[in-house]
Amino acid sequence: MAAKPGIPKGTRDFSPVEMAKRNYIFNTIRDVYHLYGFQQIETPSMEMLSTLMGKYGEEGDKLLFKIQNSGDYFSGITDEELLSRNAAKLASKFCEKGLRYDLTVPFARYVVMHRDEITFPFKRYQIQPVWRADRPQKGRYREFYQCDADVVGSDSLLNEVELMQIVDTVFTRFGIRVCIKINNRKILTGIAEIIGEADKIVDITVAIDKLDKIGLENVNKELAEKGISDEAIAKLQPIILLSGTNAEKLATLKTVLSGSETGLKGVEESEFILNTLQTMGLKNEIELDLTLARGLNYYTGAIFEVKALDVQIGSITGGGRYDNLTGVFGMAGVSGVGISFGADRIFDVLNQLELYPKEAVNGTLLLFINFGEKEAAFSMGILAKARAAGIRAEIFPDAAKMKKQMSYANVKNIPFVAIVGENEMNEGKAMLKNMESGEQQMVTAEELIGVLTK
């Protein structure tokens, strides 16, 4: 007996209904991106490892899926190297390519390669899958889609403001209540300076970013393990746990960070973004959160994260400002800022809250019952007119029993069925049945289209 097939952990199949839901997500996000002047690009699923490595920090590098070279990948490797069983070193010899970890680094590579074709500021969006060799768990997958929007070639904080408006608009359209969290890497740098641990900024931000997941005690333990002094950890506590309104937090930070020019710059940027958004009438809450660190090394300014308020799940959108990401590819001085919607987590949130509009998940609107060759030929004429009017319609391909055809309509949640027998053909009409109410009416092709396009 053949073994039952399976799929890798952390990946999923999606049924037609699930795909309709996913397309609703992608189309909603795409429509909002278009409203703000963003244009779509795509990049390959795999990139050179030299492009990907070193851009996500040590933890991110470990989560890259590496692609084994084709051909004789043992050539050029000594027996001594093979016997050493050094996985990282051998992988660097076996693998030149990897699956992309996110869409931002490939985008930076794209900008550098196509700089002569691009008009700056360049506003692009990208909706494609990414892969991470992470431990699968609820809300965390190894293959998932990101829906990114980035602006490069502009230092203006109006870009940050517009990206937050995009986030607010998208989640308002979905009907998901969210809290938009904002922080600034310059504030975190200033904090590291005033506690005397400026050289440990990456260790501090990586640890702080885990506060929601592992709690304060474990964050402090991780800080200590990274060699940060007890005195510095003690100074960090009131800053991490700072509370109050956004204005109160900013006022406190101006005092606390008075000795750090970088820190004060971060406060100034955050104040501009928050004050400008206050005049825009956002539908969702926006909060300055100093525990938001986002562990990716390339963020240099504002950072964002979005949490759903009615579902227990991780971040469903994130992003931030990166001032010189293209510099690692030989194109210095190009500033960028971007956001990424986590489509798979949004899919789970919409499912849990049952927020999909009925019209978004309904497929076929009308099914023609097939009684035989003559009836089918007659039905095809009406069917063609219905499709030309934009009605999603189909005909059952076989002249099967009526019960089987009606069962097909029920399983697919098709709301209307057209029945064409000898009487209907003689009158040049079809019997239209509403599957929900059971109501039936004899209609011409034009009348049928009028009923279904209301």
Coordinates of C-alpha atoms in Angstrom, one line a residue, residues 41-201:
I41 CA 7.1 44.6 -8.9
E42 CA 8.1 41.0 -8.4
T43 CA 11.5 39.4 -7.6
P44 CA 12.7 35.8 -7.9
S45 CA 11.8 33.3 -5.1
M46 CA 15.5 32.5 -4.7
E47 CA 18.3 35.0 -4.3
M48 CA 22.1 34.6 -4.1
L49 CA 23.1 33.8 -0.5
S50 CA 25.6 36.6 -0.8
T51 CA 22.6 38.9 -1.2
L52 CA 20.7 37.5 1.9
M53 CA 23.4 36.6 4.4
G54 CA 24.3 39.3 7.1
K55 CA 21.2 41.4 6.5
Y56 CA 18.9 40.0 9.2
G57 CA 21.3 39.6 12.1
E58 CA 22.7 36.3 13.5
E59 CA 19.3 34.9 14.3
G60 CA 17.9 35.7 10.9
D61 CA 20.8 34.1 9.1
K62 CA 20.0 30.8 10.9
L63 CA 16.5 30.9 9.5
L64 CA 17.5 31.1 5.8
F65 CA 16.5 28.1 3.7
K66 CA 19.6 27.3 1.6
I67 CA 19.3 25.6 -1.8
Q68 CA 21.7 22.9 -2.6
N69 CA 23.8 23.4 -5.7
S70 CA 22.9 21.2 -8.7
G71 CA 25.6 19.0 -10.3
D72 CA 28.6 17.7 -8.4
Y73 CA 28.5 19.9 -5.2
F74 CA 31.3 17.8 -3.7
S75 CA 33.8 19.1 -6.1
G76 CA 36.3 21.4 -4.5
I77 CA 35.6 20.0 -1.0
T78 CA 38.3 18.1 0.8
D79 CA 37.8 14.9 2.7
E80 CA 38.9 16.7 5.8
E81 CA 36.2 19.3 5.4
L82 CA 33.6 16.6 4.9
L83 CA 34.7 14.7 8.0
S84 CA 34.7 17.9 10.1
R85 CA 30.8 17.8 9.9
N86 CA 30.8 21.6 10.2
A87 CA 27.3 22.2 8.9
A88 CA 27.6 26.0 8.5
K89 CA 30.9 25.7 6.6
L90 CA 29.8 22.9 4.4
A91 CA 26.5 24.7 3.6
S92 CA 28.5 27.7 2.4
K93 CA 30.3 25.3 -0.1
F94 CA 27.2 23.3 -1.1
C95 CA 24.8 26.3 -1.5
E96 CA 25.1 29.5 -3.4
K97 CA 21.4 30.3 -3.4
G98 CA 18.6 30.6 -0.8
L99 CA 14.9 31.2 -0.6
R100 CA 14.1 34.8 0.2
Y101 CA 13.5 35.5 4.0
D102 CA 11.6 38.7 3.3
L103 CA 10.8 41.1 0.5
T104 CA 12.8 44.1 1.7
V105 CA 16.4 42.9 1.0
P106 CA 15.5 41.6 -2.5
F107 CA 13.9 45.0 -3.1
A108 CA 17.1 46.8 -2.1
R109 CA 19.0 44.5 -4.5
Y110 CA 16.4 45.4 -7.2
V111 CA 16.8 49.1 -6.6
V112 CA 20.6 48.9 -7.0
M113 CA 20.4 46.7 -10.1
H114 CA 17.7 48.9 -11.8
R115 CA 18.8 52.3 -10.5
D116 CA 19.0 53.8 -14.1
E117 CA 15.4 52.8 -14.8
I118 CA 13.8 54.0 -11.6
T119 CA 12.4 57.5 -10.9
F120 CA 12.9 58.5 -7.2
P121 CA 11.2 58.6 -4.9
F122 CA 10.2 55.0 -5.9
K123 CA 7.0 53.7 -4.3
R124 CA 6.7 50.0 -4.9
Y125 CA 4.6 47.2 -3.5
Q126 CA 5.1 43.5 -3.7
I127 CA 2.8 40.6 -2.8
Q128 CA 4.8 37.3 -2.8
P129 CA 5.7 34.3 -0.6
V130 CA 8.7 34.2 1.7
W131 CA 10.3 31.3 3.6
R132 CA 11.8 30.9 7.0
A133 CA 13.3 27.8 8.6
D134 CA 11.5 28.6 11.8
R135 CA 9.9 26.2 14.3
P136 CA 6.2 26.0 13.2
Q137 CA 3.6 27.0 15.7
K138 CA 0.2 28.7 15.8
G139 CA 0.4 31.8 13.6
R140 CA 3.9 31.1 12.5
Y141 CA 4.6 29.3 9.2
R142 CA 7.7 28.3 7.2
E143 CA 6.1 29.5 4.0
F144 CA 3.9 32.6 4.1
Y145 CA 3.0 35.7 2.0
Q146 CA 4.1 39.2 2.7
C147 CA 2.4 42.3 1.2
D148 CA 5.1 45.0 1.3
A149 CA 5.0 48.7 0.4
D150 CA 8.2 50.7 0.5
V151 CA 9.3 54.2 -0.5
V152 CA 13.0 54.7 -1.3
G153 CA 14.8 57.9 -2.2
S154 CA 13.1 60.2 0.2
D155 CA 13.9 61.2 3.8
S156 CA 10.5 62.8 4.5
L157 CA 8.6 61.7 7.5
L158 CA 5.4 62.2 5.5
N159 CA 6.2 58.7 4.1
E160 CA 5.9 57.3 7.6
V161 CA 2.6 59.2 8.1
E162 CA 1.2 57.8 4.8
L163 CA 2.2 54.3 5.6
M164 CA 0.4 54.4 9.0
Q165 CA -2.7 55.8 7.1
I166 CA -2.4 52.8 4.8
V167 CA -2.3 50.4 7.8
D168 CA -5.3 52.2 9.3
T169 CA -7.3 52.1 6.0
V170 CA -6.6 48.4 5.3
F171 CA -7.6 47.2 8.8
T172 CA -10.7 49.4 8.8
R173 CA -11.8 47.8 5.5
F174 CA -11.2 44.4 7.0
G175 CA -13.2 45.3 10.1
I176 CA -10.3 44.3 12.3
R177 CA -9.7 46.4 15.4
V178 CA -5.9 47.0 15.8
C179 CA -3.4 48.9 17.9
I180 CA -0.6 50.4 15.7
K181 CA 2.6 50.5 17.8
I182 CA 5.4 52.9 16.9
N183 CA 8.9 53.4 18.2
N184 CA 12.2 54.7 16.9
R185 CA 15.6 52.9 16.7
K186 CA 17.2 56.3 17.5
I187 CA 15.3 56.3 20.8
L188 CA 16.6 52.8 21.6
T189 CA 20.2 53.9 20.6
G190 CA 19.8 56.9 23.0
I191 CA 18.7 54.6 25.8
A192 CA 21.7 52.3 25.2
E193 CA 24.0 55.4 25.4
I194 CA 22.6 56.8 28.6
I195 CA 22.7 53.4 30.4
G196 CA 26.4 53.1 29.4
E197 CA 26.0 50.2 26.9
A198 CA 26.1 51.9 23.5
D199 CA 28.1 49.0 22.0
K200 CA 25.4 46.5 23.0
I201 CA 22.5 48.2 21.1

